[in-house]
Amino acid sequence: MHEGGCACGAVRYEAGEDTVRVTHCHCLDCRRSSGAPLLTWAEFPVGEFRFIKGEPREYSLRDGTTRTFCPQCGSQLTFVDDDQPAVVDVSVGTLDYPSVVEPEDHVWNSRRLPWLPVADGLPVYDKSRRHE
Ligand SMILES: [Zn+2]
Ligand SMILES: [Zn+2]
């Protein structure tokens, strides 16, 4: 079982034991919303994820997608795509033990910052996996 939460501790969640997929995303939405060069997401079955403390705030950067963040400290917490309602993406940096998950690929490499080379040998997709 994974647990995690935002930087200030106001919002906490728990997620299942096994991730569906772990992905480095280099897209502009993830960069801007996190303030980091890329955002790494751990995908969990939606039925195995729930918030257990606090109320995250929701917003949408694109039709059919929902992101959540802590209204107090701004940590980016989750991403849900209506086209993939069975899973919820959780920002790996907010997990209590992020080192135990294993990233599997990179998406939106076409938006990757050139000073952050990919050298981990993982599959790299120009856009999302679905658009490849
Ligand atoms: Zn917070
Ligand atoms: Zn992204």
mmCIF file of N, CA and C and ligand atoms in Angstrom:
data_model
loop_
_atom_site.group_PDB
_atom_site.id
_atom_site.type_symbol
_atom_site.label_atom_id
_atom_site.label_comp_id
_atom_site.label_asym_id
_atom_site.label_seq_id
_atom_site.Cartn_x
_atom_site.Cartn_y
_atom_site.Cartn_z
ATOM 1 N N MET A 1 0.832 -1.203 0.000
ATOM 2 C CA MET A 1 0.000 0.000 0.000
ATOM 3 C C MET A 1 0.872 1.261 0.000
ATOM 4 N N HIS A 2 0.590 2.155 -0.936
ATOM 5 C CA HIS A 2 1.318 3.425 -0.963
ATOM 6 C C HIS A 2 0.527 4.492 -0.224
ATOM 7 N N GLU A 3 1.244 5.395 0.409
ATOM 8 C CA GLU A 3 0.629 6.600 0.961
ATOM 9 C C GLU A 3 1.450 7.795 0.526
ATOM 10 N N GLY A 4 0.793 8.951 0.591
ATOM 11 C CA GLY A 4 1.510 10.155 0.239
ATOM 12 C C GLY A 4 0.686 11.371 0.567
ATOM 13 N N GLY A 5 1.214 12.526 0.189
ATOM 14 C CA GLY A 5 0.490 13.755 0.460
ATOM 15 C C GLY A 5 1.274 14.960 -0.021
ATOM 16 N N CYS A 6 0.670 16.119 0.179
ATOM 17 C CA CYS A 6 1.256 17.376 -0.291
ATOM 18 C C CYS A 6 2.402 17.803 0.628
ATOM 19 N N ALA A 7 3.050 18.897 0.250
ATOM 20 C CA ALA A 7 4.217 19.356 1.004
ATOM 21 C C ALA A 7 3.860 19.804 2.418
ATOM 22 N N CYS A 8 2.700 20.435 2.599
ATOM 23 C CA CYS A 8 2.372 20.989 3.924
ATOM 24 C C CYS A 8 1.645 19.994 4.814
ATOM 25 N N GLY A 9 1.179 18.888 4.259
ATOM 26 C CA GLY A 9 0.516 17.871 5.079
ATOM 27 C C GLY A 9 -0.993 18.025 5.189
ATOM 28 N N ALA A 10 -1.572 19.052 4.576
ATOM 29 C CA ALA A 10 -3.016 19.270 4.675
ATOM 30 C C ALA A 10 -3.807 18.203 3.922
ATOM 31 N N VAL A 11 -3.243 17.700 2.827
ATOM 32 C CA VAL A 11 -3.930 16.690 2.015
ATOM 33 C C VAL A 11 -3.098 15.408 2.005
ATOM 34 N N ARG A 12 -3.747 14.296 2.347
ATOM 35 C CA ARG A 12 -3.090 12.987 2.337
ATOM 36 C C ARG A 12 -3.936 12.012 1.537
ATOM 37 N N TYR A 13 -3.273 11.007 0.971
ATOM 38 C CA TYR A 13 -3.996 9.993 0.200
ATOM 39 C C TYR A 13 -3.374 8.627 0.439
ATOM 40 N N GLU A 14 -4.123 7.613 0.052
ATOM 41 C CA GLU A 14 -3.543 6.276 -0.008
ATOM 42 C C GLU A 14 -3.875 5.665 -1.364
ATOM 43 N N ALA A 15 -2.991 4.798 -1.808
ATOM 44 C CA ALA A 15 -3.160 4.171 -3.117
ATOM 45 C C ALA A 15 -2.827 2.695 -2.986
ATOM 46 N N GLY A 16 -3.083 1.950 -4.035
ATOM 47 C CA GLY A 16 -2.873 0.508 -3.984
ATOM 48 C C GLY A 16 -1.405 0.130 -3.853
ATOM 49 N N GLU A 17 -1.167 -1.140 -3.780
ATOM 50 C CA GLU A 17 0.196 -1.637 -3.637
ATOM 51 C C GLU A 17 0.936 -1.602 -4.968
ATOM 52 N N ASP A 18 0.217 -1.945 -6.041
ATOM 53 C CA ASP A 18 0.869 -2.072 -7.342
ATOM 54 C C ASP A 18 0.476 -0.935 -8.279
ATOM 55 N N THR A 19 1.473 -0.362 -8.923
ATOM 56 C CA THR A 19 1.206 0.660 -9.925
ATOM 57 C C THR A 19 0.822 -0.013 -11.241
ATOM 58 N N VAL A 20 -0.011 0.663 -12.030
ATOM 59 C CA VAL A 20 -0.330 0.188 -13.372
ATOM 60 C C VAL A 20 0.826 0.532 -14.311
ATOM 61 N N ARG A 21 1.345 1.743 -14.163
ATOM 62 C CA ARG A 21 2.440 2.216 -14.994
ATOM 63 C C ARG A 21 3.055 3.454 -14.347
ATOM 64 N N VAL A 22 4.338 3.633 -14.552
ATOM 65 C CA VAL A 22 5.017 4.825 -14.036
ATOM 66 C C VAL A 22 5.707 5.506 -15.213
ATOM 67 N N THR A 23 5.390 6.780 -15.410
ATOM 68 C CA THR A 23 5.795 7.485 -16.626
ATOM 69 C C THR A 23 6.359 8.858 -16.317
ATOM 70 N N HIS A 24 7.461 9.181 -16.982
ATOM 71 C CA HIS A 24 7.974 10.552 -16.954
ATOM 72 C C HIS A 24 7.252 11.346 -18.038
ATOM 73 N N CYS A 25 6.586 12.438 -17.673
ATOM 74 C CA CYS A 25 5.897 13.251 -18.678
ATOM 75 C C CYS A 25 6.591 14.597 -18.825
ATOM 76 N N HIS A 26 6.948 14.895 -20.083
ATOM 77 C CA HIS A 26 7.654 16.142 -20.387
ATOM 78 C C HIS A 26 6.726 17.197 -20.985
ATOM 79 N N CYS A 27 5.399 16.995 -20.912
ATOM 80 C CA CYS A 27 4.492 17.927 -21.587
ATOM 81 C C CYS A 27 4.459 19.290 -20.896
ATOM 82 N N LEU A 28 3.963 20.273 -21.647
ATOM 83 C CA LEU A 28 3.964 21.643 -21.139
ATOM 84 C C LEU A 28 3.036 21.805 -19.934
ATOM 85 N N ASP A 29 1.899 21.119 -19.959
ATOM 86 C CA ASP A 29 0.960 21.235 -18.838
ATOM 87 C C ASP A 29 1.610 20.738 -17.539
ATOM 88 N N CYS A 30 2.300 19.604 -17.629
ATOM 89 C CA CYS A 30 2.950 19.065 -16.428
ATOM 90 C C CYS A 30 4.081 19.980 -15.961
ATOM 91 N N ARG A 31 4.823 20.531 -16.926
ATOM 92 C CA ARG A 31 5.923 21.422 -16.551
ATOM 93 C C ARG A 31 5.393 22.659 -15.837
ATOM 94 N N ARG A 32 4.413 23.308 -16.461
ATOM 95 C CA ARG A 32 3.904 24.557 -15.883
ATOM 96 C C ARG A 32 3.225 24.318 -14.539
ATOM 97 N N SER A 33 2.429 23.258 -14.459
ATOM 98 C CA SER A 33 1.646 23.065 -13.233
ATOM 99 C C SER A 33 2.523 22.635 -12.062
ATOM 100 N N SER A 34 3.648 21.996 -12.368
ATOM 101 C CA SER A 34 4.528 21.546 -11.286
ATOM 102 C C SER A 34 5.658 22.536 -11.018
ATOM 103 N N GLY A 35 6.005 23.318 -12.049
ATOM 104 C CA GLY A 35 7.162 24.193 -11.924
ATOM 105 C C GLY A 35 8.476 23.454 -12.091
ATOM 106 N N ALA A 36 8.410 22.188 -12.460
ATOM 107 C CA ALA A 36 9.602 21.356 -12.629
ATOM 108 C C ALA A 36 9.782 21.021 -14.111
ATOM 109 N N PRO A 37 10.977 20.618 -14.526
ATOM 110 C CA PRO A 37 11.215 20.317 -15.943
ATOM 111 C C PRO A 37 10.351 19.177 -16.465
ATOM 112 N N LEU A 38 9.987 18.244 -15.600
ATOM 113 C CA LEU A 38 9.098 17.156 -15.998
ATOM 114 C C LEU A 38 8.351 16.687 -14.756
ATOM 115 N N LEU A 39 7.303 15.924 -14.986
ATOM 116 C CA LEU A 39 6.536 15.388 -13.861
ATOM 117 C C LEU A 39 6.451 13.878 -14.030
ATOM 118 N N THR A 40 6.784 13.152 -12.993
ATOM 119 C CA THR A 40 6.707 11.698 -13.042
ATOM 120 C C THR A 40 5.421 11.255 -12.349
ATOM 121 N N TRP A 41 4.660 10.421 -13.083
ATOM 122 C CA TRP A 41 3.355 9.979 -12.604
ATOM 123 C C TRP A 41 3.350 8.485 -12.337
ATOM 124 N N ALA A 42 2.750 8.082 -11.231
ATOM 125 C CA ALA A 42 2.491 6.668 -10.950
ATOM 126 C C ALA A 42 0.993 6.455 -11.115
ATOM 127 N N GLU A 43 0.652 5.549 -12.032
ATOM 128 C CA GLU A 43 -0.751 5.280 -12.328
ATOM 129 C C GLU A 43 -1.236 4.141 -11.430
ATOM 130 N N PHE A 44 -2.392 4.364 -10.775
ATOM 131 C CA PHE A 44 -2.999 3.348 -9.915
ATOM 132 C C PHE A 44 -4.424 3.065 -10.387
ATOM 133 N N PRO A 45 -4.944 1.861 -10.125
ATOM 134 C CA PRO A 45 -6.367 1.611 -10.390
ATOM 135 C C PRO A 45 -7.196 2.608 -9.588
ATOM 136 N N VAL A 46 -8.195 3.208 -10.236
ATOM 137 C CA VAL A 46 -8.941 4.291 -9.581
ATOM 138 C C VAL A 46 -9.629 3.798 -8.304
ATOM 139 N N GLY A 47 -10.018 2.538 -8.283
ATOM 140 C CA GLY A 47 -10.686 1.995 -7.107
ATOM 141 C C GLY A 47 -9.771 1.803 -5.911
ATOM 142 N N GLU A 48 -8.466 1.893 -6.148
ATOM 143 C CA GLU A 48 -7.513 1.681 -5.057
ATOM 144 C C GLU A 48 -6.902 2.986 -4.556
ATOM 145 N N PHE A 49 -7.429 4.099 -5.075
ATOM 146 C CA PHE A 49 -6.911 5.404 -4.654
ATOM 147 C C PHE A 49 -7.986 6.183 -3.927
ATOM 148 N N ARG A 50 -7.622 6.809 -2.809
ATOM 149 C CA ARG A 50 -8.569 7.731 -2.173
ATOM 150 C C ARG A 50 -7.829 8.746 -1.324
ATOM 151 N N PHE A 51 -8.428 9.928 -1.231
ATOM 152 C CA PHE A 51 -7.912 10.940 -0.323
ATOM 153 C C PHE A 51 -8.372 10.601 1.086
ATOM 154 N N ILE A 52 -7.475 10.669 2.037
ATOM 155 C CA ILE A 52 -7.807 10.296 3.414
ATOM 156 C C ILE A 52 -7.725 11.486 4.363
ATOM 157 N N LYS A 53 -7.199 12.613 3.904
ATOM 158 C CA LYS A 53 -7.154 13.815 4.750
ATOM 159 C C LYS A 53 -7.198 15.046 3.861
ATOM 160 N N GLY A 54 -7.994 16.026 4.258
ATOM 161 C CA GLY A 54 -8.036 17.295 3.542
ATOM 162 C C GLY A 54 -8.840 17.209 2.255
ATOM 163 N N GLU A 55 -9.017 18.341 1.625
ATOM 164 C CA GLU A 55 -9.794 18.445 0.385
ATOM 165 C C GLU A 55 -8.935 19.083 -0.683
ATOM 166 N N PRO A 56 -8.493 18.298 -1.669
ATOM 167 C CA PRO A 56 -7.733 18.918 -2.749
ATOM 168 C C PRO A 56 -8.653 19.783 -3.601
ATOM 169 N N ARG A 57 -8.086 20.715 -4.309
ATOM 170 C CA ARG A 57 -8.867 21.508 -5.254
ATOM 171 C C ARG A 57 -8.656 20.940 -6.655
ATOM 172 N N GLU A 58 -9.706 21.007 -7.468
ATOM 173 C CA GLU A 58 -9.647 20.471 -8.835
ATOM 174 C C GLU A 58 -9.566 21.592 -9.853
ATOM 175 N N TYR A 59 -8.897 21.308 -10.957
ATOM 176 C CA TYR A 59 -8.934 22.222 -12.094
ATOM 177 C C TYR A 59 -8.657 21.426 -13.359
ATOM 178 N N SER A 60 -8.874 22.071 -14.481
ATOM 179 C CA SER A 60 -8.676 21.394 -15.757
ATOM 180 C C SER A 60 -7.880 22.284 -16.689
ATOM 181 N N LEU A 61 -6.834 21.723 -17.285
ATOM 182 C CA LEU A 61 -6.066 22.473 -18.281
ATOM 183 C C LEU A 61 -6.509 22.114 -19.688
ATOM 184 N N ARG A 62 -7.187 20.993 -19.836
ATOM 185 C CA ARG A 62 -7.663 20.508 -21.123
ATOM 186 C C ARG A 62 -9.000 19.820 -20.932
ATOM 187 N N ASP A 63 -9.886 19.947 -21.924
ATOM 188 C CA ASP A 63 -11.185 19.292 -21.836
ATOM 189 C C ASP A 63 -10.999 17.803 -21.536
ATOM 190 N N GLY A 64 -11.782 17.306 -20.612
ATOM 191 C CA GLY A 64 -11.742 15.886 -20.335
ATOM 192 C C GLY A 64 -10.636 15.458 -19.396
ATOM 193 N N THR A 65 -9.920 16.405 -18.830
ATOM 194 C CA THR A 65 -8.875 16.056 -17.870
ATOM 195 C C THR A 65 -9.081 16.841 -16.581
ATOM 196 N N THR A 66 -8.719 16.223 -15.474
ATOM 197 C CA THR A 66 -8.848 16.878 -14.173
ATOM 198 C C THR A 66 -7.556 16.696 -13.390
ATOM 199 N N ARG A 67 -7.043 17.794 -12.889
ATOM 200 C CA ARG A 67 -5.879 17.741 -11.996
ATOM 201 C C ARG A 67 -6.301 18.207 -10.620
ATOM 202 N N THR A 68 -5.606 17.717 -9.590
ATOM 203 C CA THR A 68 -5.878 18.196 -8.239
ATOM 204 C C THR A 68 -4.586 18.694 -7.612
ATOM 205 N N PHE A 69 -4.757 19.618 -6.669
ATOM 206 C CA PHE A 69 -3.606 20.158 -5.951
ATOM 207 C C PHE A 69 -4.050 20.532 -4.542
ATOM 208 N N CYS A 70 -3.096 20.712 -3.648
ATOM 209 C CA CYS A 70 -3.409 21.151 -2.291
ATOM 210 C C CYS A 70 -3.708 22.643 -2.309
ATOM 211 N N PRO A 71 -4.873 23.068 -1.822
ATOM 212 C CA PRO A 71 -5.217 24.490 -1.849
ATOM 213 C C PRO A 71 -4.358 25.331 -0.909
ATOM 214 N N GLN A 72 -3.656 24.672 -0.018
ATOM 215 C CA GLN A 72 -2.837 25.410 0.940
ATOM 216 C C GLN A 72 -1.403 25.613 0.437
ATOM 217 N N CYS A 73 -0.775 24.547 -0.075
ATOM 218 C CA CYS A 73 0.637 24.661 -0.463
ATOM 219 C C CYS A 73 0.857 24.512 -1.965
ATOM 220 N N GLY A 74 -0.159 24.082 -2.717
ATOM 221 C CA GLY A 74 -0.042 24.052 -4.171
ATOM 222 C C GLY A 74 0.553 22.789 -4.764
ATOM 223 N N SER A 75 0.926 21.815 -3.942
ATOM 224 C CA SER A 75 1.494 20.579 -4.502
ATOM 225 C C SER A 75 0.526 19.948 -5.501
ATOM 226 N N GLN A 76 1.043 19.556 -6.655
ATOM 227 C CA GLN A 76 0.248 18.850 -7.661
ATOM 228 C C GLN A 76 0.098 17.401 -7.219
ATOM 229 N N LEU A 77 -1.135 16.900 -7.182
ATOM 230 C CA LEU A 77 -1.354 15.579 -6.600
ATOM 231 C C LEU A 77 -1.774 14.532 -7.616
ATOM 232 N N THR A 78 -2.838 14.798 -8.377
ATOM 233 C CA THR A 78 -3.338 13.758 -9.272
ATOM 234 C C THR A 78 -3.737 14.324 -10.627
ATOM 235 N N PHE A 79 -3.838 13.399 -11.585
ATOM 236 C CA PHE A 79 -4.295 13.705 -12.933
ATOM 237 C C PHE A 79 -5.231 12.581 -13.369
ATOM 238 N N VAL A 80 -6.398 12.961 -13.892
ATOM 239 C CA VAL A 80 -7.334 11.965 -14.417
ATOM 240 C C VAL A 80 -7.749 12.381 -15.821
ATOM 241 N N ASP A 81 -7.703 11.417 -16.746
ATOM 242 C CA ASP A 81 -8.128 11.633 -18.130
ATOM 243 C C ASP A 81 -9.431 10.859 -18.329
ATOM 244 N N ASP A 82 -10.485 11.557 -18.745
ATOM 245 C CA ASP A 82 -11.786 10.902 -18.916
ATOM 246 C C ASP A 82 -11.729 9.744 -19.914
ATOM 247 N N ASP A 83 -10.745 9.769 -20.812
ATOM 248 C CA ASP A 83 -10.585 8.669 -21.764
ATOM 249 C C ASP A 83 -10.024 7.415 -21.101
ATOM 250 N N GLN A 84 -9.462 7.579 -19.909
ATOM 251 C CA GLN A 84 -8.904 6.430 -19.181
ATOM 252 C C GLN A 84 -9.429 6.444 -17.743
ATOM 253 N N PRO A 85 -10.751 6.232 -17.608
ATOM 254 C CA PRO A 85 -11.389 6.407 -16.290
ATOM 255 C C PRO A 85 -11.016 5.333 -15.273
ATOM 256 N N ALA A 86 -10.340 4.276 -15.709
ATOM 257 C CA ALA A 86 -10.018 3.178 -14.786
ATOM 258 C C ALA A 86 -8.793 3.472 -13.929
ATOM 259 N N VAL A 87 -8.056 4.521 -14.285
ATOM 260 C CA VAL A 87 -6.814 4.789 -13.557
ATOM 261 C C VAL A 87 -6.733 6.248 -13.114
ATOM 262 N N VAL A 88 -5.958 6.461 -12.063
ATOM 263 C CA VAL A 88 -5.636 7.817 -11.625
ATOM 264 C C VAL A 88 -4.119 7.930 -11.550
ATOM 265 N N ASP A 89 -3.606 9.030 -12.092
ATOM 266 C CA ASP A 89 -2.169 9.276 -12.034
ATOM 267 C C ASP A 89 -1.851 10.084 -10.776
ATOM 268 N N VAL A 90 -0.859 9.636 -10.041
ATOM 269 C CA VAL A 90 -0.451 10.308 -8.811
ATOM 270 C C VAL A 90 0.971 10.822 -9.003
ATOM 271 N N SER A 91 1.228 12.071 -8.636
ATOM 272 C CA SER A 91 2.580 12.610 -8.828
ATOM 273 C C SER A 91 3.538 11.899 -7.884
ATOM 274 N N VAL A 92 4.567 11.301 -8.497
ATOM 275 C CA VAL A 92 5.474 10.428 -7.742
ATOM 276 C C VAL A 92 6.186 11.189 -6.614
ATOM 277 N N GLY A 93 6.440 12.464 -6.852
ATOM 278 C CA GLY A 93 7.137 13.250 -5.836
ATOM 279 C C GLY A 93 6.360 13.421 -4.544
ATOM 280 N N THR A 94 5.058 13.134 -4.570
ATOM 281 C CA THR A 94 4.259 13.276 -3.345
ATOM 282 C C THR A 94 4.093 11.952 -2.599
ATOM 283 N N LEU A 95 4.613 10.850 -3.169
ATOM 284 C CA LEU A 95 4.564 9.567 -2.450
ATOM 285 C C LEU A 95 5.506 9.616 -1.238
ATOM 286 N N ASP A 96 5.133 8.929 -0.181
ATOM 287 C CA ASP A 96 6.027 8.865 0.980
ATOM 288 C C ASP A 96 7.311 8.111 0.644
ATOM 289 N N TYR A 97 7.199 7.117 -0.244
ATOM 290 C CA TYR A 97 8.377 6.336 -0.638
ATOM 291 C C TYR A 97 8.482 6.270 -2.164
ATOM 292 N N PRO A 98 8.843 7.387 -2.769
ATOM 293 C CA PRO A 98 8.873 7.420 -4.240
ATOM 294 C C PRO A 98 9.973 6.541 -4.836
ATOM 295 N N SER A 99 10.965 6.182 -4.054
ATOM 296 C CA SER A 99 12.079 5.424 -4.631
ATOM 297 C C SER A 99 11.703 3.989 -4.963
ATOM 298 N N VAL A 100 10.590 3.504 -4.434
ATOM 299 C CA VAL A 100 10.252 2.097 -4.680
ATOM 300 C C VAL A 100 9.515 1.880 -6.003
ATOM 301 N N VAL A 101 8.983 2.946 -6.612
ATOM 302 C CA VAL A 101 8.328 2.752 -7.902
ATOM 303 C C VAL A 101 9.374 2.829 -9.012
ATOM 304 N N GLU A 102 9.088 2.141 -10.120
ATOM 305 C CA GLU A 102 10.073 2.090 -11.199
ATOM 306 C C GLU A 102 9.521 2.702 -12.475
ATOM 307 N N PRO A 103 10.044 3.863 -12.869
ATOM 308 C CA PRO A 103 9.593 4.476 -14.126
ATOM 309 C C PRO A 103 9.799 3.526 -15.299
ATOM 310 N N GLU A 104 8.815 3.550 -16.247
ATOM 311 C CA GLU A 104 8.849 2.610 -17.371
ATOM 312 C C GLU A 104 9.089 3.268 -18.719
ATOM 313 N N ASP A 105 8.737 4.543 -18.838
ATOM 314 C CA ASP A 105 8.965 5.215 -20.121
ATOM 315 C C ASP A 105 8.858 6.732 -19.963
ATOM 316 N N HIS A 106 9.119 7.406 -21.094
ATOM 317 C CA HIS A 106 8.996 8.863 -21.177
ATOM 318 C C HIS A 106 7.948 9.200 -22.233
ATOM 319 N N VAL A 107 7.043 10.133 -21.931
ATOM 320 C CA VAL A 107 6.114 10.610 -22.957
ATOM 321 C C VAL A 107 6.323 12.112 -23.169
ATOM 322 N N TRP A 108 5.851 12.580 -24.341
ATOM 323 C CA TRP A 108 6.011 13.974 -24.766
ATOM 324 C C TRP A 108 7.481 14.392 -24.823
ATOM 325 N N ASN A 109 8.290 13.462 -25.333
ATOM 326 C CA ASN A 109 9.708 13.769 -25.509
ATOM 327 C C ASN A 109 9.905 14.958 -26.450
ATOM 328 N N SER A 110 8.907 15.197 -27.324
ATOM 329 C CA SER A 110 9.004 16.339 -28.245
ATOM 330 C C SER A 110 9.028 17.667 -27.491
ATOM 331 N N ARG A 111 8.588 17.661 -26.241
ATOM 332 C CA ARG A 111 8.591 18.890 -25.425
ATOM 333 C C ARG A 111 9.710 18.899 -24.388
ATOM 334 N N ARG A 112 10.515 17.844 -24.400
ATOM 335 C CA ARG A 112 11.565 17.734 -23.375
ATOM 336 C C ARG A 112 12.555 18.882 -23.483
ATOM 337 N N LEU A 113 12.989 19.395 -22.349
ATOM 338 C CA LEU A 113 13.991 20.448 -22.340
ATOM 339 C C LEU A 113 15.332 19.862 -22.765
ATOM 340 N N PRO A 114 16.019 20.538 -23.698
ATOM 341 C CA PRO A 114 17.238 19.948 -24.273
ATOM 342 C C PRO A 114 18.362 19.750 -23.262
ATOM 343 N N TRP A 115 18.322 20.505 -22.172
ATOM 344 C CA TRP A 115 19.399 20.341 -21.183
ATOM 345 C C TRP A 115 19.115 19.234 -20.172
ATOM 346 N N LEU A 116 18.042 18.486 -20.445
ATOM 347 C CA LEU A 116 17.748 17.346 -19.581
ATOM 348 C C LEU A 116 17.741 16.088 -20.444
ATOM 349 N N PRO A 117 18.901 15.577 -20.798
ATOM 350 C CA PRO A 117 18.946 14.430 -21.699
ATOM 351 C C PRO A 117 18.387 13.171 -21.043
ATOM 352 N N VAL A 118 17.776 12.329 -21.878
ATOM 353 C CA VAL A 118 17.270 11.041 -21.409
ATOM 354 C C VAL A 118 18.372 10.012 -21.609
ATOM 355 N N ALA A 119 18.831 9.420 -20.538
ATOM 356 C CA ALA A 119 19.939 8.461 -20.637
ATOM 357 C C ALA A 119 19.674 7.222 -19.793
ATOM 358 N N ASP A 120 18.383 6.929 -19.555
ATOM 359 C CA ASP A 120 18.071 5.786 -18.694
ATOM 360 C C ASP A 120 17.709 4.528 -19.482
ATOM 361 N N GLY A 121 17.735 4.633 -20.825
ATOM 362 C CA GLY A 121 17.464 3.455 -21.643
ATOM 363 C C GLY A 121 15.997 3.085 -21.743
ATOM 364 N N LEU A 122 15.096 3.872 -21.145
ATOM 365 C CA LEU A 122 13.668 3.556 -21.194
ATOM 366 C C LEU A 122 13.076 3.977 -22.538
ATOM 367 N N PRO A 123 11.942 3.363 -22.943
ATOM 368 C CA PRO A 123 11.281 3.782 -24.177
ATOM 369 C C PRO A 123 10.885 5.251 -24.098
ATOM 370 N N VAL A 124 11.008 5.916 -25.242
ATOM 371 C CA VAL A 124 10.724 7.345 -25.338
ATOM 372 C C VAL A 124 9.680 7.550 -26.421
ATOM 373 N N TYR A 125 8.593 8.260 -26.086
ATOM 374 C CA TYR A 125 7.537 8.556 -27.058
ATOM 375 C C TYR A 125 7.514 10.049 -27.344
ATOM 376 N N ASP A 126 7.405 10.397 -28.612
ATOM 377 C CA ASP A 126 7.371 11.797 -29.004
ATOM 378 C C ASP A 126 6.201 12.533 -28.371
ATOM 379 N N LYS A 127 5.038 11.862 -28.400
ATOM 380 C CA LYS A 127 3.841 12.432 -27.790
ATOM 381 C C LYS A 127 3.371 11.455 -26.714
ATOM 382 N N SER A 128 2.061 11.386 -26.513
ATOM 383 C CA SER A 128 1.568 10.394 -25.567
ATOM 384 C C SER A 128 1.645 9.024 -26.219
ATOM 385 N N ARG A 129 1.574 7.955 -25.425
ATOM 386 C CA ARG A 129 1.637 6.615 -25.986
ATOM 387 C C ARG A 129 0.504 6.369 -26.975
ATOM 388 N N ARG A 130 -0.669 6.933 -26.675
ATOM 389 C CA ARG A 130 -1.841 6.707 -27.506
ATOM 390 C C ARG A 130 -1.700 7.325 -28.898
ATOM 391 N N HIS A 131 -0.950 8.409 -28.983
ATOM 392 C CA HIS A 131 -0.812 9.114 -30.248
ATOM 393 C C HIS A 131 0.367 8.607 -31.072
ATOM 394 N N GLU A 132 1.069 7.640 -30.551
ATOM 395 C CA GLU A 132 2.267 7.158 -31.235
ATOM 396 C C GLU A 132 1.898 6.285 -32.428
HETATM 397 ZN ZN ZN B 1 -0.453 21.153 1.204
HETATM 398 ZN ZN ZN B 2 2.158 15.736 -18.877
#
